[in-house]
Short mmCIF file of C-alpha atoms in Angstrom, two decimals:
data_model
loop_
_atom_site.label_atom_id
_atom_site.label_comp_id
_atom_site.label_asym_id
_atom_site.label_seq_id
_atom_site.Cartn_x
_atom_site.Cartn_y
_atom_site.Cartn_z
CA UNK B 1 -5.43 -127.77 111.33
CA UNK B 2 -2.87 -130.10 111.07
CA UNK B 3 -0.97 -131.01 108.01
CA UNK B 4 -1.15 -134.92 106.85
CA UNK B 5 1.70 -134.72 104.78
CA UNK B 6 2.27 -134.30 101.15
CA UNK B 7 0.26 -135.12 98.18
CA UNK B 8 3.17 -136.40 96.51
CA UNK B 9 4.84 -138.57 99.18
CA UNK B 10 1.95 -140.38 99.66
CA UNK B 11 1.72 -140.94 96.05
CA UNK B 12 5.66 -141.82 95.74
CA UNK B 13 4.54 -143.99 98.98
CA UNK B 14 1.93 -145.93 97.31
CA UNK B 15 3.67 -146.40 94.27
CA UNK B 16 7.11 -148.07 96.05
CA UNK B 17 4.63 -150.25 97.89
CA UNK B 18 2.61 -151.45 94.32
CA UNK B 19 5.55 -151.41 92.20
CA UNK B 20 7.90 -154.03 93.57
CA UNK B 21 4.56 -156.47 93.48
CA UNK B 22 3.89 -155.19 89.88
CA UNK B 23 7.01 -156.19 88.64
CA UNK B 24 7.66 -158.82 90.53
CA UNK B 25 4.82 -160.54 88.87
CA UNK B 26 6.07 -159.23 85.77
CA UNK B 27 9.69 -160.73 86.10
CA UNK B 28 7.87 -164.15 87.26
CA UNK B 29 5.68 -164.37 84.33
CA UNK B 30 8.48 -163.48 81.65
CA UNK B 31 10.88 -166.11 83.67
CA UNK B 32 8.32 -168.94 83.47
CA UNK B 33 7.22 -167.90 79.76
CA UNK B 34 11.16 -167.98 78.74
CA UNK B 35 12.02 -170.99 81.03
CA UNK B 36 8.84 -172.73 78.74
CA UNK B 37 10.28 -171.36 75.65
CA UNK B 38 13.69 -173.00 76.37
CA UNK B 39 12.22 -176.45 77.63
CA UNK B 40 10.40 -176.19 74.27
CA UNK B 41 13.85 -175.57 72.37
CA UNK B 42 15.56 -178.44 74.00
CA UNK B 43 12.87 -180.62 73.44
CA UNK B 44 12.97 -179.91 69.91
CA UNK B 45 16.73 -180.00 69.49
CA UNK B 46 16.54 -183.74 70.86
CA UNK B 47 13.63 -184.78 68.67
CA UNK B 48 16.01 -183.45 65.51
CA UNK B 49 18.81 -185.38 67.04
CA UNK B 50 16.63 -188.64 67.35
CA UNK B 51 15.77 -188.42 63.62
CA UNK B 52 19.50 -187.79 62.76
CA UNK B 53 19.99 -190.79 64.40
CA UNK B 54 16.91 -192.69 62.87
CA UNK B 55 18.42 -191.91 59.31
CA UNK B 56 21.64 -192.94 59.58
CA UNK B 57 21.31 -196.25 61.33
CA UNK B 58 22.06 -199.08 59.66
CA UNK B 59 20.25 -202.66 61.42
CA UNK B 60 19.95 -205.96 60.45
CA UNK B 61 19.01 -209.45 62.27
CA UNK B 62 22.49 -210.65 61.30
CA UNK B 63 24.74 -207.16 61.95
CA UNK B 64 24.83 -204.95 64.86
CA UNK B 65 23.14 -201.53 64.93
CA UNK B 66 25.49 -199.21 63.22
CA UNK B 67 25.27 -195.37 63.39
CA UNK B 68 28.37 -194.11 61.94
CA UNK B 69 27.78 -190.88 60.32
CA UNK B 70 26.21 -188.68 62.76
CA UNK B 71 26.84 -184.99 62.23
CA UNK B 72 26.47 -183.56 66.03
CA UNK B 73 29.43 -184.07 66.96
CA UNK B 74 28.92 -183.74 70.83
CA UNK B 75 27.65 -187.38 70.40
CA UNK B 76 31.55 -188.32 69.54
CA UNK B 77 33.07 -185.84 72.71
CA UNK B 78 33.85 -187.63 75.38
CA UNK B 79 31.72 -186.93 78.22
CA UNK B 80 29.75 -183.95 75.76
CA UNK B 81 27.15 -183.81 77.88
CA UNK B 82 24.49 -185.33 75.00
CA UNK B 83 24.10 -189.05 75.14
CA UNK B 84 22.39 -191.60 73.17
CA UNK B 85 21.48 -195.03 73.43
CA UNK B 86 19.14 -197.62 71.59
CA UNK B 87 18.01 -200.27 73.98
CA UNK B 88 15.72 -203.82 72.87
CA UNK B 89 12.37 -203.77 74.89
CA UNK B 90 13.91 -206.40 77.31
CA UNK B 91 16.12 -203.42 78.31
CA UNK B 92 18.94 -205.05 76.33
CA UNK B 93 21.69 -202.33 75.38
CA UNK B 94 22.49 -202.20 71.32
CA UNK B 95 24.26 -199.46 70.76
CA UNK B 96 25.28 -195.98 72.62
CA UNK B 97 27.31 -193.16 71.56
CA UNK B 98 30.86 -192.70 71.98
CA UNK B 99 30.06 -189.62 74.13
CA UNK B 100 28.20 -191.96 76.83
CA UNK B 101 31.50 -194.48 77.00
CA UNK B 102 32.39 -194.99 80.48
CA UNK B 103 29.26 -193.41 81.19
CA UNK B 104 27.48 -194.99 84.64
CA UNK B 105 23.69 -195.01 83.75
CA UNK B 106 20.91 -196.24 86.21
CA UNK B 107 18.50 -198.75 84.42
CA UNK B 108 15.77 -196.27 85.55
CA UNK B 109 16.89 -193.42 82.38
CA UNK B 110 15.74 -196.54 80.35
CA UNK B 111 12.34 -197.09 81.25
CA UNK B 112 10.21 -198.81 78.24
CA UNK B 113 7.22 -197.01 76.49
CA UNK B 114 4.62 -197.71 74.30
CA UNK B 115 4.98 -198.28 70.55
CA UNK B 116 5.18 -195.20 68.62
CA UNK B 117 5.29 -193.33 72.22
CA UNK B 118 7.05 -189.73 72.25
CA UNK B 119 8.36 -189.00 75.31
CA UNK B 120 9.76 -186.03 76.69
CA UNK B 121 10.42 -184.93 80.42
CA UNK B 122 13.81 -184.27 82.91
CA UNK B 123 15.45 -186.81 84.79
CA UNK B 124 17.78 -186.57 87.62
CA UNK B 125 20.16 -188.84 87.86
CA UNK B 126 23.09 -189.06 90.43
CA UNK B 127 22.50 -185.85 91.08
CA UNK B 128 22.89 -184.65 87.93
CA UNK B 129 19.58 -183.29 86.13
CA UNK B 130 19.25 -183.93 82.27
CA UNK B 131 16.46 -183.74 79.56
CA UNK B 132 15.70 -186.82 78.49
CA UNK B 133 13.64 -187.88 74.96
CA UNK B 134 12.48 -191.73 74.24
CA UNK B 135 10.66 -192.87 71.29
CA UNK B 136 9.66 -196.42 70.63
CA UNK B 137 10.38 -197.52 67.26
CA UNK B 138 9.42 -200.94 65.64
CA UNK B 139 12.36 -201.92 62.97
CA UNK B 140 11.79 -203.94 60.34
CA UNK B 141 14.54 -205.29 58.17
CA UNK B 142 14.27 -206.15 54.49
CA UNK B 143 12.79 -210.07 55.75
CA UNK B 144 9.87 -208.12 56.77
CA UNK B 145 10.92 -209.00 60.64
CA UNK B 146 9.73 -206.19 63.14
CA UNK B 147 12.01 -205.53 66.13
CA UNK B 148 10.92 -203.04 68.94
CA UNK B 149 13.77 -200.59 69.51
CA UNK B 150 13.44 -197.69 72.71
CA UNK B 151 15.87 -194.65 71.28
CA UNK B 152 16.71 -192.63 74.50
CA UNK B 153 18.85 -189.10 74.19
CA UNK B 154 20.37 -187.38 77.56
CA UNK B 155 21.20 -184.02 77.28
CA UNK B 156 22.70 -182.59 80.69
CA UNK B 157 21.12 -179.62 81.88
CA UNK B 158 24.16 -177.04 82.60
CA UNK B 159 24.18 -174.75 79.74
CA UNK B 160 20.24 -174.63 80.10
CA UNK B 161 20.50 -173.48 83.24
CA UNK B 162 23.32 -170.97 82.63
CA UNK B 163 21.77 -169.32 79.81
CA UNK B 164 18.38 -169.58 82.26
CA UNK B 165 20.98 -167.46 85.32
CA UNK B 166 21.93 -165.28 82.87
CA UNK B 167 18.44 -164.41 81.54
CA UNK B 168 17.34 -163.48 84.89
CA UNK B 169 20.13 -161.68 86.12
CA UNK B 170 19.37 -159.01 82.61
CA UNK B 171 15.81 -159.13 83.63
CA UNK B 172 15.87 -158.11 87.20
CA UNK B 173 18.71 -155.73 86.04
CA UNK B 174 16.19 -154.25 83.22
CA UNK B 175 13.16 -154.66 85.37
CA UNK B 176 15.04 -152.49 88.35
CA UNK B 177 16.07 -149.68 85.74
CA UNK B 178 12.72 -149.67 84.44
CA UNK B 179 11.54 -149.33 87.82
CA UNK B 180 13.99 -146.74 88.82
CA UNK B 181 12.63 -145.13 85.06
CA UNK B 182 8.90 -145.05 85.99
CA UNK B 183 9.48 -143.34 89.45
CA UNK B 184 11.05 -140.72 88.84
CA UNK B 185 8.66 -140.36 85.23
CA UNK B 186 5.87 -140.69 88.13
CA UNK B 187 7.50 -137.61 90.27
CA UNK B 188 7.67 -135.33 87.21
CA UNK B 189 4.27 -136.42 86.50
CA UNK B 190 3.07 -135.39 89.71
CA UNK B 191 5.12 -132.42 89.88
CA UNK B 192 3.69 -131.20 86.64
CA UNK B 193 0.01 -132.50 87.41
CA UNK B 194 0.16 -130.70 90.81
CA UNK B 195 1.54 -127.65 89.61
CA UNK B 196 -1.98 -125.79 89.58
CA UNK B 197 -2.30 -126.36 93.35
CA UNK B 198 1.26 -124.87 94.10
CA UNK B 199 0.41 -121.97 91.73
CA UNK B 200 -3.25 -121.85 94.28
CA UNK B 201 -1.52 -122.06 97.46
CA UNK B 202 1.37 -118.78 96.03
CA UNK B 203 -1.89 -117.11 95.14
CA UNK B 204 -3.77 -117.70 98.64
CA UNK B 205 -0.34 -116.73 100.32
CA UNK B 206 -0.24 -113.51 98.36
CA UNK B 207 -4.16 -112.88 98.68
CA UNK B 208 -3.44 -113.26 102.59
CA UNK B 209 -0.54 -111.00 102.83
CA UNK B 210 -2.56 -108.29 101.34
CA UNK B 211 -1.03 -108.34 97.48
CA UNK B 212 -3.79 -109.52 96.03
CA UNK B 213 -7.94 -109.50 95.87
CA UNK B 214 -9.00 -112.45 94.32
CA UNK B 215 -7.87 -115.71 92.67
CA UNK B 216 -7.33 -114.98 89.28
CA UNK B 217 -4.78 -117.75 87.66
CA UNK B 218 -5.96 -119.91 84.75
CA UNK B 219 -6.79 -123.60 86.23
CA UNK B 220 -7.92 -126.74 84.62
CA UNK B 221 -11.61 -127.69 85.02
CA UNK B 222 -11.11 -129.76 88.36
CA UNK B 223 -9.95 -126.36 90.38
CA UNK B 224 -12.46 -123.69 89.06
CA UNK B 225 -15.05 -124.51 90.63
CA UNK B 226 -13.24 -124.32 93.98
CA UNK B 227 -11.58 -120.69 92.48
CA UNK B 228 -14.58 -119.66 91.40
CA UNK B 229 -16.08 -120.16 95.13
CA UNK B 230 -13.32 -118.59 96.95
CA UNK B 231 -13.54 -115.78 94.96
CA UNK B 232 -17.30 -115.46 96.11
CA UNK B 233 -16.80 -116.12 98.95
CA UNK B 234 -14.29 -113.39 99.65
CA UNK B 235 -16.60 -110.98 98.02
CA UNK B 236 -19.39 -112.06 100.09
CA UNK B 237 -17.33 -111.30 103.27
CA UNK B 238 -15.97 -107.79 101.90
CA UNK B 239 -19.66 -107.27 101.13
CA UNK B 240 -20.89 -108.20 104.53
CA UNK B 241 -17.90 -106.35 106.09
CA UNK B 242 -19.14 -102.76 104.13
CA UNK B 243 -23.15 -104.12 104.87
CA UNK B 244 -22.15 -104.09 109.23
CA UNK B 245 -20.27 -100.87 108.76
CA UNK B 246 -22.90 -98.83 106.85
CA UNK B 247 -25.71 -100.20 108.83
CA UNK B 248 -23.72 -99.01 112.14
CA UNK B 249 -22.98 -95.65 110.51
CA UNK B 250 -26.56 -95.44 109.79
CA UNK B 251 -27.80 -96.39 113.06
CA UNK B 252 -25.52 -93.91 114.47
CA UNK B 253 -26.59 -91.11 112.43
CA UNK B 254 -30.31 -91.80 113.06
CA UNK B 255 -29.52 -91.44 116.77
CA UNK B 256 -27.56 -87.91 116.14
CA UNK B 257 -31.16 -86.30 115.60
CA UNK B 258 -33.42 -87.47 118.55
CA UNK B 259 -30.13 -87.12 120.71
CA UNK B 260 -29.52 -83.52 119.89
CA UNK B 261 -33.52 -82.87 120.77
CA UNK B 262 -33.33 -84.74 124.02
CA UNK B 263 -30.08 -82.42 125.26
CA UNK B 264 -32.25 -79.19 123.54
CA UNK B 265 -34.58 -80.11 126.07
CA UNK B 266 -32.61 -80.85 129.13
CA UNK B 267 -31.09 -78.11 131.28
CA UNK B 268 -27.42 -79.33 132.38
CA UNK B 269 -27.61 -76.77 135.48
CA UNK B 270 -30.75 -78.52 137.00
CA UNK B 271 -30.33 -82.32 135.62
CA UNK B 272 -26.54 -82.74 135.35
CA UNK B 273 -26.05 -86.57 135.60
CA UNK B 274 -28.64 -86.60 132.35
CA UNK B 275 -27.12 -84.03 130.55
CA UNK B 276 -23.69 -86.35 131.19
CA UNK B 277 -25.25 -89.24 129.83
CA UNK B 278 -25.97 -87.74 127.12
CA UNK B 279 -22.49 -86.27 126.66
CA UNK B 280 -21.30 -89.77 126.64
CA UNK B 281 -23.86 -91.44 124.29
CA UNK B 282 -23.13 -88.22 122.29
CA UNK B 283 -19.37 -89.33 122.43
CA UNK B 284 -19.80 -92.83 121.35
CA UNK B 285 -22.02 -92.30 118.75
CA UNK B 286 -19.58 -90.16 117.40
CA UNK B 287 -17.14 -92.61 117.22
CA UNK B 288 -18.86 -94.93 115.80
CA UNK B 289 -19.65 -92.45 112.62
CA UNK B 290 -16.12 -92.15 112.18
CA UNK B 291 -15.53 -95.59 112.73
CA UNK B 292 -17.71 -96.24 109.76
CA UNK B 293 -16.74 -93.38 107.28
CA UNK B 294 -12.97 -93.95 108.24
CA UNK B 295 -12.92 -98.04 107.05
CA UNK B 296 -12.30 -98.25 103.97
CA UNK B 297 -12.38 -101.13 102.23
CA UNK B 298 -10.09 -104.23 103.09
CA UNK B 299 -8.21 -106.76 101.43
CA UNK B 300 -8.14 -109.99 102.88
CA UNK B 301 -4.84 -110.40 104.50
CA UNK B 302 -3.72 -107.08 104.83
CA UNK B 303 -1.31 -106.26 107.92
CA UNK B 304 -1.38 -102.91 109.99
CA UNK B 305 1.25 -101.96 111.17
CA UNK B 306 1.78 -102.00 115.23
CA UNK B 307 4.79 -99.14 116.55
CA UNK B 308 2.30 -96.33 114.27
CA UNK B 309 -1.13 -97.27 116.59
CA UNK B 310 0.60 -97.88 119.65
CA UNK B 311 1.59 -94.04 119.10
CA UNK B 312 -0.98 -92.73 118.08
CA UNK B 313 -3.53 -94.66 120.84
CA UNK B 314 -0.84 -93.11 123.06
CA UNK B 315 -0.75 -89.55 122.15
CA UNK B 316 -4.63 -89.35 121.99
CA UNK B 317 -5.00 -91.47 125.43
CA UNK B 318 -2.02 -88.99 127.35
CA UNK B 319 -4.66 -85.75 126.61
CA UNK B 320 -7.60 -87.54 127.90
CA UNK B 321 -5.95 -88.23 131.12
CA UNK B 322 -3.78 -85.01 131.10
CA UNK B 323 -4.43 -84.78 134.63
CA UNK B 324 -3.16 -88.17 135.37
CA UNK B 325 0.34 -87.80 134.19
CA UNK B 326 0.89 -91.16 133.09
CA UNK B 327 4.17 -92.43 131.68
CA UNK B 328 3.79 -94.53 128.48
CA UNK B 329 6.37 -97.03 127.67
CA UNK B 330 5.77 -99.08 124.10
CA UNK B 331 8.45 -101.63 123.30
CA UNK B 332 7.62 -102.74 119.46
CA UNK B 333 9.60 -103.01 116.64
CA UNK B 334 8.92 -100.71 113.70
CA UNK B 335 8.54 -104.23 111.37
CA UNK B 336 5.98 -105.67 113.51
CA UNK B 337 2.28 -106.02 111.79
CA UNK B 338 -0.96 -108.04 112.67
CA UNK B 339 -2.89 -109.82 110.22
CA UNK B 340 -6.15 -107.76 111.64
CA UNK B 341 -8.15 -104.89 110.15
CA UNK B 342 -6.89 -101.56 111.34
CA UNK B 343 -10.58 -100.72 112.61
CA UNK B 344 -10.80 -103.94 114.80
CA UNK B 345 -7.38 -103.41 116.35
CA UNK B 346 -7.57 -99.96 116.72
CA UNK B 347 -10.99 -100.97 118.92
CA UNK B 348 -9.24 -103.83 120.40
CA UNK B 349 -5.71 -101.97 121.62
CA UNK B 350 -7.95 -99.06 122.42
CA UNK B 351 -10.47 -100.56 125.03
CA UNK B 352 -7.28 -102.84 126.48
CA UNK B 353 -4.93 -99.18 126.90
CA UNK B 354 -8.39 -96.81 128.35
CA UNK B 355 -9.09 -99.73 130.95
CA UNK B 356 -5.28 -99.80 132.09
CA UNK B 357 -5.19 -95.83 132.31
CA UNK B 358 -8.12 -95.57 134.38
CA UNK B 359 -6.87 -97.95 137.05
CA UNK B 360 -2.88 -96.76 136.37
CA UNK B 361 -1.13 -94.83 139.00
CA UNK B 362 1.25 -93.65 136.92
CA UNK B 363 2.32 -96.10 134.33
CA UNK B 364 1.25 -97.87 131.49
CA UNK B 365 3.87 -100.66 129.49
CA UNK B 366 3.00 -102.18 126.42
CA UNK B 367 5.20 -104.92 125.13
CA UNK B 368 4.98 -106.91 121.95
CA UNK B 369 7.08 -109.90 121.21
CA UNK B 370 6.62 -113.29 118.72
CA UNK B 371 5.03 -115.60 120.02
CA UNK B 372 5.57 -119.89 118.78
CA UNK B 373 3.72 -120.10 115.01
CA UNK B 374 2.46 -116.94 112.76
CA UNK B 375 1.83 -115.11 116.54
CA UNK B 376 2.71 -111.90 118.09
CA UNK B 377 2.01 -111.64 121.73
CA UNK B 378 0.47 -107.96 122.84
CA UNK B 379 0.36 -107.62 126.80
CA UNK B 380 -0.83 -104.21 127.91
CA UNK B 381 0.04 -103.73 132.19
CA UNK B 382 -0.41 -100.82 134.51
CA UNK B 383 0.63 -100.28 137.78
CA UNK B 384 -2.75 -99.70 139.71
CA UNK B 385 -4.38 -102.21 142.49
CA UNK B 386 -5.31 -104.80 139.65
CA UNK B 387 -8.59 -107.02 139.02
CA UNK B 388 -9.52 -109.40 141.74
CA UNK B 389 -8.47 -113.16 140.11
CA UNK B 390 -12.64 -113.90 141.80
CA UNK B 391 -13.47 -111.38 139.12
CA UNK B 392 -11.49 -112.44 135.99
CA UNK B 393 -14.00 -114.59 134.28
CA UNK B 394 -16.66 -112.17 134.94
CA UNK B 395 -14.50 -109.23 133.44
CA UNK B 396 -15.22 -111.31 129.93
CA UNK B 397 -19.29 -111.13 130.22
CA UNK B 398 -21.09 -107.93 129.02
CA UNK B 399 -22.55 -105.37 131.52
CA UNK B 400 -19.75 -106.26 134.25
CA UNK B 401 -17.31 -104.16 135.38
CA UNK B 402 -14.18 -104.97 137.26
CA UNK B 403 -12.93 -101.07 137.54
CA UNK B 404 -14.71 -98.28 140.20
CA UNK B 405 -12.41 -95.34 138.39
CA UNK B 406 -15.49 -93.54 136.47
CA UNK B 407 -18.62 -94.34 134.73
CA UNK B 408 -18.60 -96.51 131.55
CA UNK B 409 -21.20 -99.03 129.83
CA UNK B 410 -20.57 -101.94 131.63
CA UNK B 411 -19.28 -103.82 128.58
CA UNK B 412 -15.65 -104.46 130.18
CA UNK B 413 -13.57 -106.75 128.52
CA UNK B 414 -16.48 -108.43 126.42
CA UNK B 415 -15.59 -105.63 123.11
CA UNK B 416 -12.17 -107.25 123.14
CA UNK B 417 -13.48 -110.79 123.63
CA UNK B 418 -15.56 -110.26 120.54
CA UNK B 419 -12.82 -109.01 118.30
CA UNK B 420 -10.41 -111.87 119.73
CA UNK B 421 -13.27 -114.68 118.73
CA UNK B 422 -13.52 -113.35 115.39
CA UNK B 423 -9.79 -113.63 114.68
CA UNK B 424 -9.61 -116.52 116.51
CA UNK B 425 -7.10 -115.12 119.26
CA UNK B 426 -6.55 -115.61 122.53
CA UNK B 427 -6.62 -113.16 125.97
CA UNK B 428 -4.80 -113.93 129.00
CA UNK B 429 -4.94 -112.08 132.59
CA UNK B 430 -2.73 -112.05 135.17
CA UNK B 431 -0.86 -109.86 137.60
CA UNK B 432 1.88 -107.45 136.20
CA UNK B 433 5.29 -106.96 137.73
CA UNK B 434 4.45 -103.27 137.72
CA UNK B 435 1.78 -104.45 141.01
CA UNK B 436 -1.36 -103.98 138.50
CA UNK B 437 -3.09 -106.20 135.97
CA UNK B 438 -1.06 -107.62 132.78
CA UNK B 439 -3.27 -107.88 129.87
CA UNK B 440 -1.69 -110.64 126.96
CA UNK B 441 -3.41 -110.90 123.87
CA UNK B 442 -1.86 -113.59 121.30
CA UNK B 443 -2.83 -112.01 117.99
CA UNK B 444 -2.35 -113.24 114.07
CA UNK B 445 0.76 -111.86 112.52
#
């Protein structure tokens, strides 16, 4: 199966994707809330300086409009960048502070309101952007004569919008730390959240390499149920494994009885080919008892060793075919191991090594090397005439027989198909240097 990449990347993934957005529309909301906030403050600072103004003016129909004690004292800086001015509703200038001397003003700044009309809103002017506050005012002096007046403050916009550039520069600056903050708080997060399925996976690869039976860590509620099911499950298949083997040592021990009355009652001198049937049925029934009092039982994930069979198959195989003299030749390391029970193998390595001494001349080879992946490549070759390649695919189906060296039961290479299925392995045929057939298995290390 193939691996779609880690829990946690794709976590990290989503997060880089969501959190730029997130705070983005963080930083944009706490801009426009502050840029509100200071709008707000200059709009109030004006509307303080407007009634400064309003209280110390002195007016009358026969004096100008004096203002003479005003306590900002940007409104006496030349140039301050604060301005005032108090015009008649015919746009007629009265009076402006010293700060605005020199000062080139469009008409438009000046615009008339209503009576008693607050107004506050920006203005560019000349390029220049300022905030600009007008209030209509109607003066009445001590004849009870009313006079409309339009009071209009400029304040120029610079040191709003430096202290505005400053506040965002520390917010994206704060907003990127905090950002930098949360994913790496998210990684040891997930690092500590995921830590039960690392301590799983050490405990699956120690139940496969035989150190272990069962799943036995403490998990949080989400992962027992899937422990407690594995766990089952492997002691349904260890069940089922010692089920098959004493059903087949039963079946072979019911045979033992009717066989041994059926050779009683044949006479080997007048029906020899029976009596050699019987022999062999006596033979494999045999092995199969020991086959099933011999397995023991099996962890899941346990390796047997290779160089120890390989001998063994080869010391028992060289005294069946004494007469043959064959010359064994095993090339394995003494570290090598399969992932397969011994049983199986033993079945597996044996049928493979019997079929290539029958049809050997002299020689058998058997060669294991790694293969790409958690693989170990077995090839077992001889030096006889070989299978016929028209006859490969047959040589897999039960009750064929590629081989005319002696009698057998027809079941050819179909055993060792069985076991490779089960262990999900693969068998290859082809012809061997040595002028025979090459056997390759690819087997689970």
């Amino acid at each position: 199966m193939k691996a779609r990449g880690s829990i946690i990347r794709r976590l990290l993934g989503a997060s880089i994707l969501a959190l730029p957005l997130f705070l983005g529309i963080t930083g944009y909301a706490i801009d426009q809330a502050h840029t509100r906030s200071l709008i707000a403050a200059q709009e109030s600072q004006l509307q303080l300086q407007f009634y400064g103004i309003l209280g110390v003016m002195e007016w009358s129909n026969t004096q100008p409009i004096s203002v003479d004690r005003l306590r900002e004292p940007r409104f006496w800086q030349f140039r301050s960048g604060l301005y005032a001015f108090i015009h008649t509703r015919n746009g007629t200038l009265q009076w402006q502070s010293s700060s605005a001397n020199s000062l080139e003003v469009l008409q438009e700044a000046f615009s008339p309101t209503a009576a008693g009309e607050e107004v506050f809103d920006e203005i560019t002017l000349k390029d220049t952007a300022y905030f600009r506050y007008r209030y209509h005012v109607i003066w009445e002096d001590e004849t009870g004569v009313e006079y409309p007046l339009i009071f209009t403050l400029l304040e120029h916009q610079d040191a709003f919008r430096q202290e505005l550039l400053s506040f965002r520069k520390n917010i994206a600056l704060w907003l990127g730390l905090a950002a930098v903050v949360l994913l790496v708080m998210q990684v040891l997060v997930l690092r500590w959240g995921l830590r039960p399925l690392r301590d799983m996976s050490r405990e699956l690869r120690a139940l496969e390499a035989g150190e272990r039976e069962s799943l036995g860590g403490t998990y949080p509620l989400e992962l027992t149920g899937v422990t407690h099911n594995l766990n089952r499950l492997l002691e349904k298949e260890q069940q089922q494994r010692e089920r098959y083997r004493n059903t087949l040592g039963n079946l072979a021990h019911s045979l033992k009885t009717p066989l041994s009355v059926m050779r009683s009652a044949t006479n080997s001198e007048t029906d020899p080919q029976i009596t050699e049937q019987l022999d062999k049925m006596n033979n494999i029934i045999d092995y199969q008892l020991q086959r099933a009092v011999s397995a023991g039982p099996r962890r899941l994930g346990t390796k047997t060793p290779l160089k120890p069979m390989l001998e063994r198959l080869c010391q028992t195989l060289t005294k069946v075919y004494r007469d043959s003299n064959l010359d064994f030749a095993i090339d394995c390391a003494d570290t090598q191991a399969l992932a397969m029970d011994e049983q199986d193998l033993m079945e597996l390595l044996g049928n493979l090594i019997d079929n290539a001494c029958k049809a050997a001349e002299s020689r058998v080879a058997i060669n294991v090397s790694p293969l790409n992946g958690s693989k170990l490549e077995v090839s077992v070759e001889d030096d006889g005439p070989g299978f016929p390649e028209d006859k490969i695919d047959a040589l897999m189906e039960r009750g064929n027989r590629g081989d005319q060296y002696g009698s057998g039961q027809g079941l050819g290479l179909a055993v060792a198909v069985d076991i490779l299925n089960a262990y999900e392995a693969g068998m290859d045929i082809e012809r061997s240097v040595l002028g025979g057939a090459k056997v390759r298995l690819a087997l689970p290390a």
